[in-house]
Coordinates of C-alpha atoms in Angstrom, one line a residue:
Chain A
M34 CA -6.1 -52.5 -4.9
K35 CA -4.5 -53.5 -1.7
F36 CA -1.6 -51.2 -2.5
A37 CA -3.9 -48.3 -3.3
F38 CA -5.7 -48.8 0.0
K39 CA -2.4 -48.9 1.9
A40 CA -1.3 -45.7 0.3
L41 CA -4.6 -44.1 0.9
F42 CA -4.8 -45.0 4.6
P43 CA -2.1 -42.6 5.8
L44 CA -3.6 -40.0 3.6
F45 CA -7.0 -40.5 5.2
S46 CA -5.6 -40.3 8.6
I47 CA -3.8 -37.0 7.8
V48 CA -7.0 -35.5 6.4
F49 CA -8.9 -36.8 9.4
I50 CA -6.4 -35.4 11.9
A51 CA -6.2 -32.2 10.1
S52 CA -9.9 -31.7 9.9
C53 CA -10.3 -32.5 13.6
K54 CA -7.4 -30.2 14.5
F55 CA -8.3 -27.3 12.3
G56 CA -12.1 -27.6 12.2
G57 CA -12.4 -28.3 8.5
N58 CA -9.9 -25.9 7.1
T59 CA -6.1 -25.8 7.0
L60 CA -5.3 -22.3 8.2
P61 CA -2.7 -22.3 10.9
Y62 CA -3.0 -20.8 14.3
M63 CA -0.3 -18.2 14.8
N64 CA -0.8 -16.8 18.3
I65 CA -0.7 -20.0 20.4
E66 CA 0.7 -19.2 23.9
R67 CA 0.9 -22.7 25.2
V68 CA -0.7 -26.1 25.0
E69 CA -2.0 -27.6 28.3
G70 CA -3.0 -31.2 27.7
A71 CA -5.8 -31.2 25.3
D72 CA -6.3 -27.4 25.6
T73 CA -4.6 -24.8 23.5
V74 CA -4.2 -21.4 25.2
F75 CA -4.1 -18.5 22.8
N76 CA -2.3 -15.2 23.4
K77 CA -5.3 -12.9 23.9
I78 CA -5.8 -9.4 22.5
P79 CA -5.3 -6.9 25.4
D80 CA -8.0 -4.3 26.2
F81 CA -7.7 -1.2 24.2
S82 CA -9.6 1.9 23.3
F83 CA -9.1 3.7 20.0
T84 CA -11.2 6.2 18.0
N85 CA -12.3 5.7 14.5
Q86 CA -12.7 8.1 11.5
N87 CA -16.2 9.0 12.7
G88 CA -15.0 9.8 16.2
E89 CA -16.6 6.6 17.6
E90 CA -14.8 4.5 20.2
I91 CA -13.4 1.1 19.0
N92 CA -12.5 -1.4 21.6
K93 CA -12.3 -5.2 22.2
Q94 CA -16.1 -5.3 22.1
S95 CA -16.1 -4.0 18.6
L96 CA -14.2 -7.0 17.4
K97 CA -16.6 -9.6 18.9
G98 CA -17.5 -12.2 16.3
K99 CA -15.7 -10.4 13.5
V100 CA -13.3 -12.0 11.1
Y101 CA -10.9 -9.1 10.5
V102 CA -7.8 -7.9 8.8
A103 CA -5.5 -5.6 10.9
D104 CA -2.8 -3.4 9.5
F105 CA -0.5 -0.5 10.5
F106 CA -0.1 2.5 8.3
F107 CA 0.0 6.3 8.2
V108 CA -1.6 8.8 5.9
S109 CA 1.5 10.6 4.7
C110 CA 3.4 7.3 4.2
P111 CA 5.4 7.8 0.9
T112 CA 6.2 4.3 0.0
I113 CA 4.3 1.1 0.7
C114 CA 1.0 2.3 2.2
P115 CA -0.5 3.6 -1.1
V116 CA 0.1 0.1 -2.5
M117 CA -1.3 -1.6 0.6
A118 CA -4.4 0.6 0.5
K119 CA -5.0 -0.2 -3.1
N120 CA -4.7 -3.9 -2.4
L121 CA -6.8 -3.8 0.7
K122 CA -9.5 -2.0 -1.2
K123 CA -9.9 -5.1 -3.3
V124 CA -10.5 -7.0 -0.1
Y125 CA -13.0 -4.4 1.0
E126 CA -14.8 -4.5 -2.3
R127 CA -15.1 -8.3 -2.0
F128 CA -16.3 -8.6 1.6
G129 CA -17.4 -5.1 2.6
N130 CA -21.1 -5.9 2.9
N131 CA -20.6 -9.0 5.1
D132 CA -21.3 -7.8 8.6
K133 CA -18.9 -10.4 10.1
F134 CA -16.1 -8.8 8.2
M135 CA -13.9 -5.8 9.1
I136 CA -10.6 -4.1 8.3
L137 CA -8.9 -2.4 11.2
S138 CA -6.2 0.0 10.1
H139 CA -4.2 1.5 12.9
T140 CA -2.2 4.7 12.3
I141 CA 1.3 4.6 13.6
D142 CA 1.5 8.4 13.3
P143 CA -1.4 9.5 15.7
R144 CA 0.2 13.0 16.1
H145 CA -0.7 13.8 12.5
D146 CA -3.4 11.4 11.8
S147 CA -6.3 12.9 13.8
V148 CA -9.9 11.8 13.4
E149 CA -10.4 14.4 10.7
V150 CA -7.3 13.3 8.8
L151 CA -8.5 9.7 8.9
K152 CA -12.0 10.7 7.8
N153 CA -10.6 12.6 4.8
Y154 CA -8.4 9.7 3.8
A155 CA -11.2 7.1 4.1
N156 CA -13.6 9.3 2.1
R157 CA -11.0 9.9 -0.6
L158 CA -10.2 6.2 -0.8
G159 CA -13.9 5.6 -1.2
V160 CA -14.5 3.4 1.9
A161 CA -16.4 3.6 5.1
A162 CA -17.0 2.3 8.6
P163 CA -18.1 -0.1 9.9
A164 CA -16.5 -2.4 7.3
W165 CA -13.3 -0.4 7.3
Q166 CA -12.2 1.2 10.5
F167 CA -9.3 3.6 10.6
V168 CA -8.3 4.1 14.2
T169 CA -6.1 6.5 16.1
G170 CA -5.3 6.7 19.8
K171 CA -2.4 6.9 22.2
K172 CA 0.8 6.2 20.4
D173 CA 2.1 3.8 23.1
E174 CA -1.1 1.8 23.1
I175 CA -1.1 1.4 19.4
Y176 CA 2.6 0.3 19.2
Q177 CA 2.1 -2.0 22.2
I178 CA -0.8 -3.8 20.7
G179 CA 1.2 -4.0 17.4
Y180 CA 4.1 -5.7 19.1
D181 CA 2.3 -7.8 21.7
F182 CA -0.6 -9.1 19.8
Y183 CA -0.2 -8.6 16.0
M184 CA 3.5 -9.4 15.8
A185 CA 4.0 -6.3 13.7
T186 CA 7.2 -4.5 12.9
I187 CA 6.9 -0.8 13.6
E188 CA 9.8 1.6 14.3
E189 CA 10.4 5.3 14.0
D190 CA 13.0 5.9 11.4
D191 CA 14.4 9.0 9.9
S192 CA 16.3 7.6 7.0
E193 CA 15.7 9.1 3.5
G194 CA 12.4 8.4 1.9
S195 CA 10.8 6.5 4.9
G196 CA 8.4 9.3 5.8
G197 CA 9.6 8.9 9.4
Y198 CA 8.6 5.3 10.1
L199 CA 9.6 1.9 9.2
H200 CA 7.0 -0.8 9.1
S201 CA 6.4 -4.2 7.6
G202 CA 3.3 -3.8 5.5
G203 CA 1.9 -7.0 7.0
L204 CA -1.8 -7.7 6.9
I205 CA -2.9 -9.8 9.9
L206 CA -5.9 -12.1 9.6
V207 CA -7.8 -12.7 12.8
D208 CA -10.7 -15.1 13.1
S209 CA -14.0 -14.6 15.0
K210 CA -12.4 -16.1 18.2
G211 CA -9.5 -13.7 18.3
R212 CA -7.0 -16.2 16.8
I213 CA -4.4 -15.1 14.3
R214 CA -4.8 -17.2 11.2
G215 CA -2.4 -15.7 8.7
V216 CA 0.0 -12.8 8.0
Y217 CA 0.3 -11.5 4.4
D218 CA 2.5 -9.0 2.6
G219 CA 0.0 -6.2 1.7
T220 CA 2.3 -5.0 -1.2
N221 CA 2.2 -8.4 -2.9
E222 CA -0.8 -9.1 -5.1
A223 CA -0.4 -12.8 -5.0
Q224 CA -0.4 -12.8 -1.2
V225 CA -3.4 -10.5 -1.1
G226 CA -5.1 -13.0 -3.4
Q227 CA -4.3 -15.7 -0.8
L228 CA -5.8 -13.5 1.9
I229 CA -9.0 -13.2 -0.1
S230 CA -9.3 -17.0 -0.4
D231 CA -8.5 -17.5 3.3
L232 CA -11.1 -14.9 4.2
S233 CA -13.7 -16.8 2.2
I234 CA -12.9 -19.9 4.2
L235 CA -13.3 -18.1 7.6
L236 CA -16.4 -16.2 6.5
K237 CA -18.2 -19.4 5.2
Chain B
M883 CA 10.4 -12.4 -25.1
I884 CA 10.4 -12.2 -29.0
K885 CA 8.4 -9.0 -28.6
T886 CA 10.9 -7.5 -26.3
V887 CA 13.7 -8.3 -28.7
L888 CA 11.7 -6.8 -31.6
V889 CA 11.1 -3.7 -29.6
F890 CA 14.8 -3.3 -29.0
V891 CA 15.6 -4.0 -32.7
F892 CA 13.0 -1.4 -33.8
A893 CA 14.2 1.1 -31.2
F894 CA 17.8 0.6 -32.4
V895 CA 16.8 1.0 -36.1
L896 CA 14.8 4.1 -35.2
L897 CA 17.5 5.6 -33.1
A898 CA 20.2 4.9 -35.7
G899 CA 18.3 7.1 -38.0
C900 CA 17.9 9.9 -35.4
N901 CA 19.9 13.0 -34.8
D902 CA 21.7 13.6 -31.5
A903 CA 18.8 15.6 -29.9
D904 CA 16.3 12.8 -30.5
R905 CA 18.7 10.3 -29.1
K906 CA 19.2 12.3 -26.0
K907 CA 15.5 12.6 -25.5
Q908 CA 14.9 8.9 -25.9
Q909 CA 17.6 8.3 -23.4
F910 CA 16.1 10.7 -20.9
I911 CA 12.7 9.0 -21.4
S912 CA 14.1 5.6 -20.6
L913 CA 16.1 6.7 -17.6
G914 CA 13.2 9.0 -16.4
R915 CA 10.9 6.0 -16.4
L916 CA 13.1 4.2 -13.9
V917 CA 12.9 7.2 -11.5
Y918 CA 9.1 7.4 -11.9
Q919 CA 8.6 3.7 -11.3
K920 CA 10.7 3.8 -8.2
Q921 CA 9.6 7.0 -6.6
C922 CA 6.2 8.0 -8.0
A923 CA 4.2 5.1 -9.5
N924 CA 3.0 3.8 -6.1
C925 CA 0.9 6.9 -5.8
H926 CA 0.4 8.3 -9.3
Q927 CA 0.2 4.7 -10.9
D928 CA 1.9 3.2 -13.9
N929 CA -0.7 4.7 -16.2
G930 CA -0.2 8.2 -14.7
N931 CA -3.9 8.4 -13.9
G932 CA -3.5 8.8 -10.2
Y933 CA -5.6 6.7 -7.7
E934 CA -9.1 7.5 -6.5
A935 CA -9.5 10.9 -4.9
L936 CA -6.2 10.4 -3.0
Y937 CA -3.5 11.0 -5.7
P938 CA -4.1 13.2 -8.7
P939 CA -3.3 12.2 -12.3
I940 CA -0.2 13.4 -14.1
N941 CA -1.4 12.1 -17.5
Q942 CA -3.4 14.9 -19.1
S943 CA -3.2 17.0 -15.9
D944 CA -4.1 20.6 -16.5
Y945 CA -1.9 21.5 -13.5
F946 CA 1.1 19.7 -14.9
L947 CA 0.7 20.6 -18.6
A948 CA 0.2 24.3 -17.9
N949 CA 4.0 24.4 -17.3
P950 CA 5.8 21.2 -16.4
L951 CA 8.8 23.2 -15.1
N952 CA 6.5 24.7 -12.4
S953 CA 5.9 21.2 -11.0
L954 CA 9.7 21.0 -10.2
C955 CA 9.5 23.0 -7.0
L956 CA 6.5 20.9 -5.9
I957 CA 8.4 17.7 -6.6
V958 CA 11.5 18.9 -4.7
N959 CA 9.6 20.5 -1.8
G960 CA 6.6 18.3 -1.5
A961 CA 3.1 19.7 -1.2
E962 CA 0.9 20.5 1.8
E963 CA -1.8 22.8 0.5
P964 CA -4.9 21.6 -1.3
M965 CA -4.8 21.9 -5.1
T966 CA -7.2 21.4 -8.0
V967 CA -6.3 19.1 -10.9
N968 CA -8.7 18.8 -13.8
G969 CA -11.5 20.3 -11.8
K970 CA -11.1 18.0 -8.8
E971 CA -9.7 19.0 -5.4
Y972 CA -6.9 17.0 -3.8
N973 CA -5.6 17.6 -0.3
L974 CA -3.3 14.8 0.8
P975 CA 0.3 15.8 1.4
M976 CA 2.9 14.8 -1.2
P977 CA 6.3 13.9 0.2
S978 CA 9.3 16.0 -0.8
F979 CA 11.9 14.5 -3.2
A980 CA 14.8 16.8 -2.3
H981 CA 17.3 14.0 -2.9
L982 CA 16.7 13.9 -6.6
K983 CA 19.5 15.6 -8.5
P984 CA 19.0 18.0 -11.5
D985 CA 19.9 15.4 -14.0
E986 CA 17.4 12.9 -12.5
L987 CA 14.8 15.6 -12.4
A988 CA 15.4 16.5 -16.1
K989 CA 15.0 12.8 -17.1
L990 CA 11.9 12.5 -14.9
L991 CA 10.3 15.6 -16.3
T992 CA 11.1 14.5 -19.9
Y993 CA 9.6 11.1 -19.1
L994 CA 6.4 12.6 -17.7
S995 CA 6.0 14.9 -20.7
N996 CA 6.5 12.1 -23.2
S997 CA 4.3 9.5 -21.5
W998 CA 0.6 8.6 -21.9
D999 CA -1.1 11.5 -23.6
N1000 CA 1.2 14.3 -22.5
D1001 CA 2.8 16.9 -24.8
G1002 CA 6.2 15.5 -25.7
S1003 CA 8.5 18.2 -24.5
F1004 CA 12.2 17.8 -23.7
Y1005 CA 13.8 19.3 -20.5
S1006 CA 17.6 19.6 -20.1
E1007 CA 19.6 19.7 -16.9
E1008 CA 20.1 23.4 -17.5
D1009 CA 16.4 24.0 -17.7
V1010 CA 16.0 22.2 -14.4
T1011 CA 18.8 24.0 -12.6
K1012 CA 17.5 27.4 -13.7
T1013 CA 14.0 26.6 -12.4
L1014 CA 15.2 25.1 -9.1
A1015 CA 17.0 28.4 -8.4
T1016 CA 13.6 30.0 -8.3
C1017 CA 12.0 27.6 -5.8
S1018 CA 11.6 28.9 -2.3
N1019 CA 13.5 27.1 0.5
K1020 CA 15.6 25.2 -1.9

Protein backbone atom coordinates (compact mmCIF):
# COMPACT_ATOMS: atom_id res chain seq x y z
CA MET A 1 0.00 0.00 0.00
CA LYS A 2 2.72 2.33 1.10
CA PHE A 3 4.73 1.33 -1.94
CA ALA A 4 1.80 1.87 -4.25
CA PHE A 5 1.29 5.33 -2.86
CA LYS A 6 4.95 6.19 -3.28
CA ALA A 7 4.83 5.04 -6.86
CA LEU A 8 1.65 6.94 -7.51
CA PHE A 9 2.86 10.20 -6.06
CA PRO A 10 5.27 11.14 -8.83
CA LEU A 11 2.67 10.03 -11.32
CA PHE A 12 0.10 12.34 -9.75
CA SER A 13 2.48 15.24 -9.77
CA ILE A 14 3.26 14.68 -13.42
CA VAL A 15 -0.42 14.58 -14.28
CA PHE A 16 -0.99 17.64 -12.13
CA ILE A 17 1.83 19.63 -13.69
CA ALA A 18 0.84 18.53 -17.15
CA SER A 19 -2.76 19.54 -16.64
CA CYS A 20 -1.82 22.96 -15.29
CA LYS A 21 0.72 23.50 -18.01
CA PHE A 22 -1.37 22.25 -20.91
CA GLY A 23 -4.82 23.16 -19.69
CA GLY A 24 -6.20 19.65 -19.50
CA ASN A 25 -4.76 18.10 -22.63
CA THR A 26 -1.32 17.09 -23.69
CA LEU A 27 -0.89 18.68 -27.09
CA PRO A 28 2.45 20.48 -27.30
CA TYR A 29 2.99 24.14 -28.18
CA MET A 30 5.18 24.43 -31.21
CA ASN A 31 5.53 28.13 -31.89
CA ILE A 32 6.92 29.38 -28.57
CA GLU A 33 9.14 32.38 -29.22
CA ARG A 34 10.46 32.84 -25.69
CA VAL A 35 9.53 32.36 -22.03
CA GLU A 36 9.59 35.43 -19.78
CA GLY A 37 9.25 34.36 -16.16
CA ALA A 38 5.78 32.88 -15.88
CA ASP A 39 4.73 34.14 -19.33
CA THR A 40 5.14 32.28 -22.55
CA VAL A 41 5.41 34.49 -25.61
CA PHE A 42 4.23 32.92 -28.86
CA ASN A 43 5.38 33.68 -32.35
CA LYS A 44 2.33 35.51 -33.72
CA ILE A 45 0.84 35.10 -37.14
CA PRO A 46 1.66 38.19 -39.21
CA ASP A 47 -1.04 40.28 -40.87
CA PHE A 48 -2.02 38.95 -44.25
CA SER A 49 -4.64 39.40 -46.92
CA PHE A 50 -5.57 36.53 -49.23
CA THR A 51 -8.60 35.81 -51.45
CA ASN A 52 -10.67 32.63 -51.16
CA GLN A 53 -12.42 30.51 -53.81
CA ASN A 54 -15.50 32.75 -53.60
CA GLY A 55 -13.48 35.92 -54.18
CA GLU A 56 -13.82 37.00 -50.54
CA GLU A 57 -10.95 38.44 -48.50
CA ILE A 58 -9.44 36.17 -45.85
CA ASN A 59 -7.22 37.81 -43.24
CA LYS A 60 -6.15 37.49 -39.61
CA GLN A 61 -9.64 38.45 -38.54
CA SER A 62 -11.11 35.43 -40.35
CA LEU A 63 -9.09 33.11 -38.09
CA LYS A 64 -10.33 34.62 -34.84
CA GLY A 65 -11.54 31.93 -32.45
CA LYS A 66 -11.03 29.18 -35.04
CA VAL A 67 -9.28 25.88 -34.54
CA TYR A 68 -7.85 25.35 -37.99
CA VAL A 69 -5.69 23.15 -40.16
CA ALA A 70 -3.37 24.97 -42.57
CA ASP A 71 -1.66 23.42 -45.56
CA PHE A 72 0.16 24.35 -48.76
CA PHE A 73 -0.73 22.78 -52.11
CA PHE A 74 -1.38 23.55 -55.78
CA VAL A 75 -4.12 22.40 -58.10
CA SER A 76 -1.90 20.81 -60.76
CA CYS A 77 0.32 19.04 -58.22
CA PRO A 78 1.00 15.56 -59.65
CA THR A 79 2.16 13.66 -56.60
CA ILE A 80 1.23 14.19 -52.96
CA CYS A 81 -1.58 16.77 -53.13
CA PRO A 82 -4.25 14.37 -54.44
CA VAL A 83 -3.50 12.11 -51.46
CA MET A 84 -3.51 15.03 -49.02
CA ALA A 85 -6.81 16.29 -50.41
CA LYS A 86 -8.42 12.89 -50.00
CA ASN A 87 -7.19 12.62 -46.39
CA LEU A 88 -8.16 16.19 -45.55
CA LYS A 89 -11.61 15.56 -46.91
CA LYS A 90 -12.08 12.97 -44.15
CA VAL A 91 -11.23 15.70 -41.64
CA TYR A 92 -13.68 18.05 -43.35
CA GLU A 93 -16.43 15.44 -43.28
CA ARG A 94 -15.89 14.94 -39.58
CA PHE A 95 -15.79 18.58 -38.42
CA GLY A 96 -17.12 20.60 -41.38
CA ASN A 97 -20.31 21.73 -39.66
CA ASN A 98 -18.60 22.94 -36.48
CA ASP A 99 -18.38 26.71 -36.92
CA LYS A 100 -15.19 26.88 -34.83
CA PHE A 101 -13.40 24.64 -37.33
CA MET A 102 -11.68 25.59 -40.58
CA ILE A 103 -9.26 24.24 -43.16
CA LEU A 104 -7.03 26.88 -44.77
CA SER A 105 -5.36 25.60 -47.94
CA HIS A 106 -2.84 28.02 -49.45
CA THR A 107 -1.87 27.62 -53.08
CA ILE A 108 1.87 27.88 -53.66
CA ASP A 109 1.23 28.40 -57.38
CA PRO A 110 -0.88 31.59 -57.37
CA ARG A 111 0.04 32.32 -60.98
CA HIS A 112 -2.07 29.35 -62.15
CA ASP A 113 -4.40 28.97 -59.20
CA SER A 114 -6.72 31.93 -59.63
CA VAL A 115 -9.99 32.33 -57.74
CA GLU A 116 -11.84 30.49 -60.56
CA VAL A 117 -9.36 27.62 -60.59
CA LEU A 118 -9.69 27.23 -56.81
CA LYS A 119 -13.48 27.40 -57.04
CA ASN A 120 -13.54 24.65 -59.68
CA TYR A 121 -11.23 22.52 -57.54
CA ALA A 122 -13.29 22.97 -54.37
CA ASN A 123 -16.54 22.21 -56.17
CA ARG A 124 -15.09 19.10 -57.76
CA LEU A 125 -13.69 17.91 -54.45
CA GLY A 126 -17.18 18.46 -53.06
CA VAL A 127 -16.27 20.96 -50.32
CA ALA A 128 -17.13 24.60 -49.60
CA ALA A 129 -16.25 27.72 -47.63
CA PRO A 130 -16.41 28.75 -44.83
CA ALA A 131 -15.32 25.35 -43.46
CA TRP A 132 -12.71 24.82 -46.18
CA GLN A 133 -11.01 27.95 -47.49
CA PHE A 134 -8.76 27.72 -50.52
CA VAL A 135 -6.74 30.91 -50.73
CA THR A 136 -4.57 32.63 -53.27
CA GLY A 137 -2.69 35.91 -53.07
CA LYS A 138 0.70 37.48 -53.62
CA LYS A 139 3.26 34.75 -53.99
CA ASP A 140 5.80 36.37 -51.64
CA GLU A 141 3.21 36.84 -48.95
CA ILE A 142 2.10 33.19 -49.16
CA TYR A 143 5.66 31.85 -49.03
CA GLN A 144 6.62 34.23 -46.23
CA ILE A 145 3.77 33.19 -43.98
CA GLY A 146 4.60 29.57 -44.81
CA TYR A 147 8.20 29.92 -43.64
CA ASP A 148 7.78 32.42 -40.82
CA PHE A 149 4.69 31.16 -39.12
CA TYR A 150 3.73 27.67 -40.29
CA MET A 151 7.30 26.25 -40.46
CA ALA A 152 6.46 24.78 -43.87
CA THR A 153 8.89 23.58 -46.50
CA ILE A 154 8.11 25.10 -49.90
CA GLU A 155 10.50 25.48 -52.80
CA GLU A 156 10.32 25.90 -56.51
CA ASP A 157 11.78 22.84 -58.11
CA ASP A 158 12.04 21.75 -61.71
CA SER A 159 13.12 18.16 -61.26
CA GLU A 160 11.14 15.47 -63.06
CA GLY A 161 7.68 14.70 -61.78
CA SER A 162 7.55 17.46 -59.15
CA GLY A 163 5.13 19.64 -61.09
CA GLY A 164 7.41 22.63 -60.46
CA TYR A 165 7.36 22.77 -56.66
CA LEU A 166 8.72 20.86 -53.75
CA HIS A 167 6.74 20.90 -50.53
CA SER A 168 6.39 18.91 -47.40
CA GLY A 169 2.75 17.85 -47.33
CA GLY A 170 2.50 18.96 -43.72
CA LEU A 171 -0.84 19.70 -42.07
CA ILE A 172 -0.45 22.35 -39.38
CA LEU A 173 -2.91 22.41 -36.49
CA VAL A 174 -3.50 25.84 -34.92
CA ASP A 175 -5.67 26.42 -31.85
CA SER A 176 -8.19 29.20 -31.24
CA LYS A 177 -5.47 31.40 -29.72
CA GLY A 178 -3.14 31.15 -32.71
CA ARG A 179 -0.80 28.57 -31.16
CA ILE A 180 0.53 25.73 -33.30
CA ARG A 181 -0.35 22.44 -31.60
CA GLY A 182 0.78 19.82 -34.08
CA VAL A 183 2.21 19.11 -37.52
CA TYR A 184 1.09 15.95 -39.35
CA ASP A 185 2.02 14.23 -42.59
CA GLY A 186 -1.02 14.68 -44.79
CA THR A 187 -0.11 11.67 -46.94
CA ASN A 188 -0.04 9.30 -43.97
CA GLU A 189 -3.40 7.90 -42.90
CA ALA A 190 -2.31 7.13 -39.34
CA GLN A 191 -1.09 10.69 -38.82
CA VAL A 192 -4.29 12.10 -40.24
CA GLY A 193 -6.13 9.87 -37.74
CA GLN A 194 -4.04 11.48 -34.99
CA LEU A 195 -4.95 14.92 -36.33
CA ILE A 196 -8.63 13.99 -36.12
CA SER A 197 -8.32 12.95 -32.49
CA ASP A 198 -6.27 16.04 -31.61
CA LEU A 199 -8.91 18.20 -33.28
CA SER A 200 -11.59 16.56 -31.14
CA ILE A 201 -9.63 17.63 -28.05
CA LEU A 202 -9.26 21.24 -29.19
CA LEU A 203 -12.85 21.54 -30.36
CA LYS A 204 -14.32 20.15 -27.13
CA MET B 1 1.25 -14.67 -45.47
CA ILE B 2 -0.01 -18.17 -46.30
CA LYS B 3 -2.41 -16.54 -48.73
CA THR B 4 0.43 -14.77 -50.49
CA VAL B 5 2.40 -18.01 -50.75
CA LEU B 6 -0.66 -19.81 -52.12
CA VAL B 7 -1.25 -17.09 -54.68
CA PHE B 8 2.32 -17.48 -55.86
CA VAL B 9 2.06 -21.28 -55.99
CA PHE B 10 -1.18 -21.06 -57.96
CA ALA B 11 0.27 -18.43 -60.25
CA PHE B 12 3.26 -20.66 -60.84
CA VAL B 13 1.14 -23.74 -61.56
CA LEU B 14 -1.03 -21.71 -63.92
CA LEU B 15 1.89 -20.07 -65.65
CA ALA B 16 3.66 -23.40 -66.04
CA GLY B 17 0.71 -24.58 -68.10
CA CYS B 18 0.61 -21.43 -70.25
CA ASN B 19 2.10 -20.69 -73.59
CA ASP B 20 4.69 -17.96 -74.12
CA ALA B 21 2.17 -15.27 -75.09
CA ASP B 22 0.18 -15.75 -71.90
CA ARG B 23 3.32 -15.71 -69.84
CA LYS B 24 4.43 -12.45 -71.41
CA LYS B 25 1.02 -10.93 -70.78
CA GLN B 26 1.10 -11.97 -67.12
CA GLN B 27 4.55 -10.47 -66.79
CA PHE B 28 3.40 -7.19 -68.36
CA ILE B 29 0.43 -7.04 -66.00
CA SER B 30 2.64 -7.45 -62.91
CA LEU B 31 5.23 -4.93 -64.06
CA GLY B 32 2.57 -2.52 -65.31
CA ARG B 33 0.96 -2.58 -61.89
CA LEU B 34 4.18 -1.20 -60.40
CA VAL B 35 4.15 1.72 -62.84
CA TYR B 36 0.48 2.41 -62.12
CA GLN B 37 0.93 2.29 -58.34
CA LYS B 38 3.85 4.68 -58.47
CA GLN B 39 2.66 7.18 -61.10
CA CYS B 40 -1.11 7.07 -61.42
CA ALA B 41 -2.85 5.58 -58.38
CA ASN B 42 -2.63 8.75 -56.27
CA CYS B 43 -5.15 10.32 -58.68
CA HIS B 44 -6.99 7.46 -60.37
CA GLN B 45 -6.95 5.28 -57.18
CA ASP B 46 -6.04 1.63 -56.61
CA ASN B 47 -9.49 0.52 -57.73
CA GLY B 48 -9.24 2.53 -60.97
CA ASN B 49 -12.46 4.36 -60.19
CA GLY B 50 -10.98 7.85 -60.01
CA TYR B 51 -11.71 10.28 -57.18
CA GLU B 52 -14.71 12.57 -56.82
CA ALA B 53 -15.24 14.88 -59.82
CA LEU B 54 -11.49 15.62 -59.83
CA TYR B 55 -9.97 12.51 -61.44
CA PRO B 56 -11.86 10.32 -63.93
CA PRO B 57 -12.14 6.52 -63.72
CA ILE B 58 -10.03 4.25 -65.93
CA ASN B 59 -12.01 1.20 -64.82
CA GLN B 60 -14.88 0.81 -67.31
CA SER B 61 -14.11 4.21 -68.80
CA ASP B 62 -15.79 4.65 -72.19
CA TYR B 63 -13.02 7.07 -73.12
CA PHE B 64 -10.24 4.59 -72.38
CA LEU B 65 -11.95 1.43 -73.66
CA ALA B 66 -12.93 2.99 -77.00
CA ASN B 67 -9.30 2.52 -77.95
CA PRO B 68 -6.71 2.17 -75.20
CA LEU B 69 -3.90 3.05 -77.62
CA ASN B 70 -5.46 6.49 -78.07
CA SER B 71 -4.82 7.22 -74.40
CA LEU B 72 -1.09 6.85 -74.96
CA CYS B 73 -0.66 10.34 -76.40
CA LEU B 74 -2.65 11.72 -73.48
CA ILE B 75 -0.48 9.91 -70.94
CA VAL B 76 2.74 11.06 -72.58
CA ASN B 77 1.67 14.67 -73.27
CA GLY B 78 -0.69 15.24 -70.35
CA ALA B 79 -4.11 16.83 -70.80
CA GLU B 80 -5.33 20.41 -70.51
CA GLU B 81 -8.69 20.41 -72.28
CA PRO B 82 -11.91 19.33 -70.58
CA MET B 83 -13.07 15.81 -71.45
CA THR B 84 -16.13 13.67 -70.91
CA VAL B 85 -15.80 10.23 -69.32
CA ASN B 86 -18.91 8.06 -68.83
CA GLY B 87 -21.12 11.10 -69.33
CA LYS B 88 -19.35 13.28 -66.76
CA GLU B 89 -17.20 16.27 -67.57
CA TYR B 90 -13.67 16.54 -66.11
CA ASN B 91 -11.43 19.57 -66.49
CA LEU B 92 -8.44 19.38 -64.17
CA PRO B 93 -5.09 19.15 -65.93
CA MET B 94 -3.37 15.77 -66.05
CA PRO B 95 0.44 16.02 -65.84
CA SER B 96 2.54 14.63 -68.69
CA PHE B 97 4.46 11.39 -68.29
CA ALA B 98 6.98 11.98 -71.05
CA HIS B 99 9.66 10.10 -69.11
CA LEU B 100 7.90 6.73 -69.46
CA LYS B 101 9.64 4.54 -72.06
CA PRO B 102 7.77 2.46 -74.69
CA ASP B 103 8.28 -0.79 -72.78
CA GLU B 104 6.94 0.77 -69.56
CA LEU B 105 3.98 2.18 -71.47
CA ALA B 106 3.22 -1.24 -73.01
CA LYS B 107 3.24 -2.81 -69.55
CA LEU B 108 1.13 0.01 -68.12
CA LEU B 109 -1.44 -0.21 -70.92
CA THR B 110 -1.62 -3.99 -70.62
CA TYR B 111 -2.10 -3.64 -66.86
CA LEU B 112 -4.91 -1.07 -67.29
CA SER B 113 -6.65 -3.27 -69.87
CA ASN B 114 -6.45 -6.35 -67.65
CA SER B 115 -7.47 -4.74 -64.38
CA TRP B 116 -10.81 -4.31 -62.67
CA ASP B 117 -13.57 -4.83 -65.25
CA ASN B 118 -11.63 -3.80 -68.35
CA ASP B 119 -11.37 -5.82 -71.55
CA GLY B 120 -8.19 -7.90 -71.19
CA SER B 121 -6.20 -6.82 -74.25
CA PHE B 122 -2.43 -7.12 -74.60
CA TYR B 123 -0.17 -4.34 -75.96
CA SER B 124 3.37 -4.92 -77.13
CA GLU B 125 6.23 -2.48 -77.21
CA GLU B 126 5.84 -2.33 -81.02
CA ASP B 127 2.16 -1.34 -80.72
CA VAL B 128 3.20 1.46 -78.40
CA THR B 129 6.07 2.73 -80.53
CA LYS B 130 3.81 2.85 -83.61
CA THR B 131 1.16 4.87 -81.80
CA LEU B 132 3.64 7.22 -80.15
CA ALA B 133 4.90 8.20 -83.61
CA THR B 134 1.41 9.57 -84.34
CA CYS B 135 1.18 11.77 -81.19
CA SER B 136 1.72 15.45 -81.88
CA ASN B 137 4.68 17.19 -80.20
CA LYS B 138 6.27 13.89 -79.27
